[in-house]
Short mmCIF file of C-alpha atoms in Angstrom, two decimals:
data_model
loop_
_atom_site.label_atom_id
_atom_site.label_comp_id
_atom_site.label_asym_id
_atom_site.label_seq_id
_atom_site.Cartn_x
_atom_site.Cartn_y
_atom_site.Cartn_z
CA UNK A 1 5.90 -6.86 5.16
CA UNK A 2 9.01 -4.26 4.69
CA UNK A 3 11.95 -4.40 6.24
CA UNK A 4 14.43 -1.41 6.23
CA UNK A 5 18.22 -2.17 6.70
CA UNK A 6 20.65 0.25 7.93
CA UNK A 7 23.90 -0.09 9.63
CA UNK A 8 27.53 0.60 9.91
CA UNK A 9 30.10 0.16 6.86
CA UNK A 10 30.76 -3.69 6.53
CA UNK A 11 28.39 -4.80 8.85
CA UNK A 12 26.51 -7.45 6.82
CA UNK A 13 23.65 -5.38 5.34
CA UNK A 14 24.25 -7.24 1.95
CA UNK A 15 23.95 -10.69 3.14
CA UNK A 16 20.87 -10.17 4.60
CA UNK A 17 19.45 -8.12 1.59
CA UNK A 18 20.69 -11.95 -0.25
CA UNK A 19 18.94 -13.82 2.36
CA UNK A 20 15.84 -12.27 2.14
CA UNK A 21 15.78 -11.81 -1.95
CA UNK A 22 16.29 -15.87 -1.53
CA UNK A 23 13.32 -15.87 0.66
CA UNK A 24 11.26 -14.08 -2.19
CA UNK A 25 11.26 -10.49 -0.75
CA UNK A 26 11.60 -7.78 -3.37
CA UNK A 27 15.34 -5.98 -2.51
CA UNK A 28 15.17 -1.77 -3.07
CA UNK A 29 17.64 0.58 -2.36
CA UNK A 30 17.20 4.04 -1.41
CA UNK A 31 20.73 4.24 -3.19
CA UNK A 32 19.31 3.33 -6.08
CA UNK A 33 17.54 6.55 -6.03
CA UNK A 34 20.54 8.24 -6.10
CA UNK A 35 22.12 6.25 -8.44
CA UNK A 36 19.25 7.03 -11.19
CA UNK A 37 20.22 10.90 -10.18
CA UNK A 38 23.66 10.33 -11.35
CA UNK A 39 22.86 8.42 -14.76
CA UNK A 40 20.64 11.19 -14.98
CA UNK A 41 23.37 14.01 -14.73
CA UNK A 42 26.35 11.61 -16.92
CA UNK A 43 28.26 11.46 -13.63
CA UNK A 44 29.91 7.78 -12.75
CA UNK A 45 29.34 6.39 -9.50
CA UNK A 46 31.66 7.17 -7.12
CA UNK A 47 30.93 6.70 -3.17
CA UNK A 48 31.89 10.28 -2.54
CA UNK A 49 29.63 11.39 -5.30
CA UNK A 50 26.71 9.16 -3.86
CA UNK A 51 27.00 10.85 -0.37
CA UNK A 52 26.95 14.31 -2.07
CA UNK A 53 24.27 13.58 -4.19
CA UNK A 54 22.00 12.46 -1.57
CA UNK A 55 22.40 15.34 0.57
CA UNK A 56 21.92 17.44 -2.32
CA UNK A 57 18.63 15.63 -3.35
CA UNK A 58 17.39 15.84 0.52
CA UNK A 59 18.11 19.40 0.67
CA UNK A 60 16.28 20.67 -2.65
CA UNK A 61 13.29 17.80 -2.15
CA UNK A 62 12.96 17.22 1.28
CA UNK A 63 14.92 15.33 3.73
CA UNK A 64 12.35 12.24 3.01
CA UNK A 65 12.54 12.15 -0.76
CA UNK A 66 15.01 9.04 -1.40
CA UNK A 67 12.13 6.90 0.51
CA UNK A 68 9.13 8.89 -0.87
CA UNK A 69 10.60 7.64 -4.61
CA UNK A 70 10.80 4.57 -3.74
CA UNK A 71 7.53 3.99 -2.35
CA UNK A 72 6.43 4.77 -5.05
CA UNK A 73 7.34 1.72 -6.52
CA UNK A 74 5.76 -1.08 -3.97
CA UNK A 75 2.68 -2.51 -4.26
CA UNK A 76 0.57 -3.54 -1.37
CA UNK A 77 0.69 -8.03 -1.64
CA UNK A 78 4.31 -8.29 -1.30
CA UNK A 79 7.05 -8.59 1.52
CA UNK A 80 10.37 -5.61 0.52
CA UNK A 81 13.72 -5.17 2.17
CA UNK A 82 14.84 -1.36 1.58
CA UNK A 83 18.14 -0.71 2.04
CA UNK A 84 20.50 1.95 2.67
CA UNK A 85 18.55 3.79 4.87
CA UNK A 86 20.78 7.08 6.49
CA UNK A 87 18.37 9.53 7.36
CA UNK A 88 15.45 9.67 10.09
CA UNK A 89 13.16 10.85 7.89
CA UNK A 90 13.51 8.16 5.63
CA UNK A 91 12.81 6.44 8.26
CA UNK A 92 9.91 8.61 9.48
CA UNK A 93 8.37 8.26 5.99
CA UNK A 94 8.67 4.87 5.59
CA UNK A 95 6.82 4.44 8.64
CA UNK A 96 3.77 6.76 7.92
CA UNK A 97 3.57 5.33 4.74
CA UNK A 98 3.70 1.35 5.56
CA UNK A 99 2.33 0.29 9.23
CA UNK A 100 4.29 -2.92 8.55
CA UNK A 101 7.92 -1.03 8.29
CA UNK A 102 10.11 -2.34 10.58
CA UNK A 103 13.79 -1.06 10.98
CA UNK A 104 16.70 -3.17 11.24
CA UNK A 105 20.60 -1.83 12.39
CA UNK A 106 23.08 -4.36 11.59
CA UNK A 107 26.40 -3.70 13.30
CA UNK A 108 29.80 -5.66 13.79
CA UNK A 109 32.92 -4.87 15.51
CA UNK A 110 35.33 -2.83 13.58
CA UNK A 111 37.85 -5.34 13.17
CA UNK A 112 35.43 -8.02 11.65
CA UNK A 113 34.25 -5.11 9.53
CA UNK A 114 37.41 -4.52 8.69
CA UNK A 115 38.09 -8.32 7.68
CA UNK A 116 35.35 -8.68 5.35
CA UNK A 117 35.62 -5.71 3.64
CA UNK A 118 39.28 -6.18 2.79
CA UNK A 119 37.82 -9.32 1.25
CA UNK A 120 35.49 -7.94 -0.81
CA UNK A 121 38.45 -6.72 -2.46
CA UNK A 122 36.13 -3.08 -3.52
CA UNK A 123 38.34 0.07 -5.00
CA UNK A 124 37.73 3.00 -2.51
CA UNK A 125 37.51 0.69 0.48
CA UNK A 126 39.01 1.83 3.72
CA UNK A 127 42.25 -0.31 4.29
CA UNK A 128 42.34 0.43 7.36
CA UNK A 129 40.88 1.38 10.75
CA UNK A 130 41.78 5.09 11.00
CA UNK A 131 40.13 4.88 7.15
CA UNK A 132 37.30 3.24 8.51
CA UNK A 133 36.88 6.17 11.59
CA UNK A 134 37.07 8.89 8.76
CA UNK A 135 35.07 7.39 6.11
CA UNK A 136 32.24 6.81 9.01
CA UNK A 137 32.86 9.70 11.08
CA UNK A 138 31.01 12.23 8.40
CA UNK A 139 28.32 9.47 8.18
CA UNK A 140 26.86 9.10 10.98
CA UNK A 141 25.98 12.07 12.16
CA UNK A 142 26.31 15.90 10.79
CA UNK A 143 25.47 19.50 11.65
CA UNK A 144 24.15 19.37 8.07
CA UNK A 145 20.02 18.54 8.40
CA UNK A 146 20.28 16.95 5.10
CA UNK A 147 23.68 15.09 5.45
CA UNK A 148 23.68 11.67 6.37
CA UNK A 149 22.64 10.42 10.29
CA UNK A 150 23.16 7.61 10.87
CA UNK A 151 23.18 7.47 14.86
CA UNK A 152 19.85 9.52 14.33
CA UNK A 153 18.49 5.82 12.50
CA UNK A 154 20.15 3.62 14.99
CA UNK A 155 17.96 4.97 17.41
CA UNK A 156 15.01 4.19 15.63
CA UNK A 157 15.52 0.78 15.05
CA UNK A 158 12.78 -1.82 15.55
CA UNK A 159 15.45 -4.40 16.04
CA UNK A 160 19.38 -4.83 16.47
CA UNK A 161 21.57 -7.57 15.23
CA UNK A 162 25.44 -8.16 15.75
CA UNK A 163 27.07 -9.97 13.06
CA UNK A 164 30.18 -10.60 14.66
CA UNK A 165 29.77 -14.83 13.95
CA UNK A 166 29.20 -16.56 11.23
CA UNK A 167 26.50 -16.25 8.44
CA UNK A 168 24.55 -19.21 9.90
CA UNK A 169 24.07 -17.22 13.15
CA UNK A 170 23.28 -13.66 10.73
CA UNK A 171 20.53 -16.23 9.10
CA UNK A 172 19.26 -16.82 12.26
CA UNK A 173 19.52 -13.32 13.67
CA UNK A 174 16.93 -12.33 10.84
CA UNK A 175 14.65 -15.15 11.14
CA UNK A 176 14.18 -14.42 14.46
CA UNK A 177 13.32 -11.45 13.53
CA UNK A 178 10.49 -12.39 10.69
CA UNK A 179 8.86 -14.81 13.26
CA UNK A 180 8.27 -11.39 15.25
CA UNK A 181 6.57 -9.62 11.92
CA UNK A 182 4.10 -12.09 11.18
CA UNK A 183 0.84 -10.51 12.52
CA UNK A 184 -0.20 -8.05 10.35
CA UNK A 185 -4.48 -6.86 10.15
CA UNK A 186 -6.22 -7.86 7.28
CA UNK A 187 -9.86 -6.15 6.62
CA UNK A 188 -12.59 -7.71 7.79
CA UNK A 189 -15.68 -8.76 6.06
CA UNK A 190 -17.63 -5.64 5.20
CA UNK A 191 -14.22 -3.84 4.62
CA UNK A 192 -13.22 -6.11 1.77
CA UNK A 193 -16.57 -6.29 0.09
CA UNK A 194 -17.13 -3.05 0.31
CA UNK A 195 -13.41 -2.51 -1.27
CA UNK A 196 -15.17 -4.86 -4.33
CA UNK A 197 -17.94 -3.01 -4.41
CA UNK A 198 -15.73 0.47 -5.21
CA UNK A 199 -14.24 -1.02 -7.72
CA UNK A 200 -16.87 -2.84 -9.75
CA UNK A 201 -17.90 0.96 -9.62
CA UNK A 202 -15.37 1.75 -11.83
CA UNK A 203 -16.82 -0.19 -14.16
CA UNK A 204 -19.59 2.21 -14.72
CA UNK A 205 -20.66 4.28 -17.22
CA UNK A 206 -23.04 6.75 -15.87
CA UNK A 207 -21.26 10.41 -16.07
CA UNK A 208 -22.65 12.13 -13.18
CA UNK A 209 -21.89 9.39 -10.30
CA UNK A 210 -20.57 5.54 -10.13
CA UNK A 211 -22.13 3.71 -8.12
CA UNK A 212 -21.96 -0.50 -7.86
CA UNK A 213 -23.34 -3.14 -5.16
CA UNK A 214 -22.17 -6.70 -4.79
CA UNK A 215 -24.42 -9.35 -3.03
CA UNK A 216 -22.34 -12.16 -0.89
CA UNK A 217 -24.49 -15.21 0.69
CA UNK A 218 -21.64 -17.03 3.34
CA UNK A 219 -19.09 -14.79 2.67
CA UNK A 220 -19.19 -15.28 -1.25
CA UNK A 221 -19.93 -13.06 -3.65
CA UNK A 222 -23.39 -13.95 -5.89
CA UNK A 223 -23.29 -10.90 -7.74
CA UNK A 224 -22.53 -7.30 -8.95
CA UNK A 225 -24.22 -4.69 -10.44
CA UNK A 226 -23.00 -0.85 -11.75
CA UNK A 227 -24.78 1.89 -12.84
CA UNK A 228 -25.29 2.48 -16.03
CA UNK A 229 -27.86 2.10 -19.07
CA UNK A 230 -29.41 -1.08 -19.57
CA UNK A 231 -27.64 -3.94 -21.98
CA UNK A 232 -27.90 -3.32 -25.35
CA UNK A 233 -28.44 0.37 -24.99
CA UNK A 234 -25.54 3.17 -26.04
CA UNK A 235 -23.60 3.98 -22.70
CA UNK A 236 -24.44 6.95 -20.64
CA UNK A 237 -20.30 8.15 -21.23
CA UNK A 238 -21.32 8.19 -25.16
CA UNK A 239 -24.67 10.32 -24.79
CA UNK A 240 -26.84 7.07 -23.73
CA UNK A 241 -28.85 8.98 -20.88
CA UNK A 242 -30.47 12.49 -21.79
CA UNK A 243 -31.02 13.17 -18.01
CA UNK A 244 -27.33 12.24 -17.27
CA UNK A 245 -25.84 14.18 -20.00
CA UNK A 246 -27.71 17.44 -19.30
CA UNK A 247 -26.43 17.17 -15.62
CA UNK A 248 -29.51 17.49 -14.08
CA UNK A 249 -30.30 18.91 -10.58
CA UNK A 250 -30.37 16.64 -7.85
CA UNK A 251 -34.09 14.96 -7.88
CA UNK A 252 -35.11 16.12 -10.89
CA UNK A 253 -35.84 15.17 -14.57
CA UNK A 254 -36.23 11.45 -12.97
CA UNK A 255 -38.13 10.28 -15.74
CA UNK A 256 -35.93 11.32 -18.36
CA UNK A 257 -32.68 8.78 -16.72
CA UNK A 258 -32.22 5.54 -18.72
CA UNK A 259 -29.52 4.73 -15.96
CA UNK A 260 -30.61 1.51 -14.18
CA UNK A 261 -28.61 1.72 -10.79
CA UNK A 262 -25.83 -0.88 -9.19
CA UNK A 263 -28.17 -2.35 -6.61
CA UNK A 264 -30.80 -2.86 -9.11
CA UNK A 265 -28.25 -4.19 -11.51
CA UNK A 266 -26.60 -6.35 -9.23
CA UNK A 267 -30.27 -8.43 -8.50
CA UNK A 268 -31.13 -8.79 -11.88
CA UNK A 269 -27.77 -10.09 -12.72
CA UNK A 270 -28.72 -12.45 -10.63
CA UNK A 271 -31.83 -13.27 -11.94
CA UNK A 272 -30.73 -13.29 -15.62
CA UNK A 273 -28.26 -16.05 -14.52
CA UNK A 274 -30.91 -17.60 -12.04
CA UNK A 275 -28.71 -17.02 -8.96
CA UNK A 276 -31.03 -16.76 -5.76
CA UNK A 277 -30.33 -13.67 -3.94
CA UNK A 278 -32.80 -14.66 -0.71
CA UNK A 279 -30.72 -14.36 2.95
CA UNK A 280 -28.14 -12.57 1.38
CA UNK A 281 -26.13 -9.48 2.32
CA UNK A 282 -25.94 -6.24 -0.74
CA UNK A 283 -22.68 -4.32 -0.23
CA UNK A 284 -23.31 -0.48 -1.83
CA UNK A 285 -21.26 2.39 -2.32
CA UNK A 286 -24.14 4.04 -1.99
CA UNK A 287 -27.16 4.31 0.10
CA UNK A 288 -30.15 2.60 -2.05
CA UNK A 289 -32.81 4.64 -3.40
CA UNK A 290 -37.01 4.19 -3.03
CA UNK A 291 -36.85 2.09 -6.02
CA UNK A 292 -34.04 -0.33 -4.98
CA UNK A 293 -34.99 -0.65 -2.13
CA UNK A 294 -38.33 -2.09 -2.91
CA UNK A 295 -36.62 -4.26 -4.96
CA UNK A 296 -34.30 -5.17 -2.09
CA UNK A 297 -36.70 -5.97 0.50
CA UNK A 298 -39.01 -7.76 -1.94
CA UNK A 299 -35.97 -10.15 -3.72
CA UNK A 300 -35.07 -11.67 0.26
CA UNK A 301 -32.04 -9.75 0.77
CA UNK A 302 -31.74 -9.92 4.64
CA UNK A 303 -28.84 -6.95 5.24
CA UNK A 304 -27.90 -3.94 3.17
CA UNK A 305 -24.49 -2.57 3.93
CA UNK A 306 -24.00 1.25 2.40
CA UNK A 307 -21.46 3.80 2.32
CA UNK A 308 -22.09 7.02 1.44
CA UNK A 309 -25.65 8.87 2.03
CA UNK A 310 -27.76 9.15 -0.33
CA UNK A 311 -30.01 12.79 -0.25
CA UNK A 312 -33.45 11.17 -0.22
CA UNK A 313 -32.25 8.23 1.31
CA UNK A 314 -34.08 8.82 4.52
CA UNK A 315 -37.55 6.94 3.39
CA UNK A 316 -35.11 4.12 2.20
CA UNK A 317 -33.76 3.15 5.23
CA UNK A 318 -36.96 3.77 7.18
CA UNK A 319 -38.61 1.12 5.11
CA UNK A 320 -35.64 -1.42 5.03
CA UNK A 321 -36.23 -1.00 9.11
CA UNK A 322 -39.66 -1.70 8.76
CA UNK A 323 -39.08 -4.40 6.56
CA UNK A 324 -36.90 -6.09 9.28
CA UNK A 325 -34.12 -5.76 6.48
CA UNK A 326 -30.39 -5.34 8.65
CA UNK A 327 -28.76 -2.00 7.71
CA UNK A 328 -25.55 -0.70 8.54
CA UNK A 329 -23.46 1.98 7.33
CA UNK A 330 -19.71 1.41 6.91
CA UNK A 331 -17.71 5.20 6.31
CA UNK A 332 -14.66 4.12 4.59
CA UNK A 333 -12.54 6.76 2.84
CA UNK A 334 -12.95 7.74 -0.87
#
């Protein structure tokens, strides 16, 4: 999950980051992007300069630029908290890129926040309510579309936390948010195995097309194969296949092709290692050719799931249906 943080000055966003970091969340801040820009320009960091630089970056590169740069640092297999979200377009970019993004707005009474700010003892922090009002006035809303727009961010929040009480009460509120973010979509088995087949295809040495197959039984991978020249023969991308290296037209010079197909290699690799594929399901990134189709049928494979259509695939599909092999196409993006 990705939890975004925004809120008023001194509301407790740092405490939430610390709480989540102790629970294996990686912490990122949009302010870090601004700090990177300041360092690149050789400028010293001050709050005023941070605000000015953030506004300048949004004006020059688009209002979602800070979010876009942080998104480039994220992996799909971890939990994150992203602090310092101060513009509605940053929220929009994060939502568009990651369906698991949720925004938390944190607020507290001004007197409570002033007491916390005073206890920090940071240089440049507001010393009284008037200072706090002046500081926040420029951050809550602005006629400049590239400036901070905290009110608009607050209106887009999925969760709102009041932090007027104890640290323990804040932690309990965060825990309630986490409880509501535990459910997420997982790929089904077809998507899962086809995605693996596409990774296997990246190992192909064929210069014309990268194709791979994965054979499963009982939802367990028992063999994989990708297209390329046979074992011990010079790889296609090193000049090993005259047809592929000549970039022959589709359907021509097939007798000159030395590459084995992904389905063929998946079946023969299973045989090489003494693994039965009978009763299995074959996932392939391309509809099987006629030769591979006959191998699939005779090997006892019961189902074929393919991604892309093969220009000469009608005969193959008809033969699979005639032999009682279950066939379905799974169209996933390239």
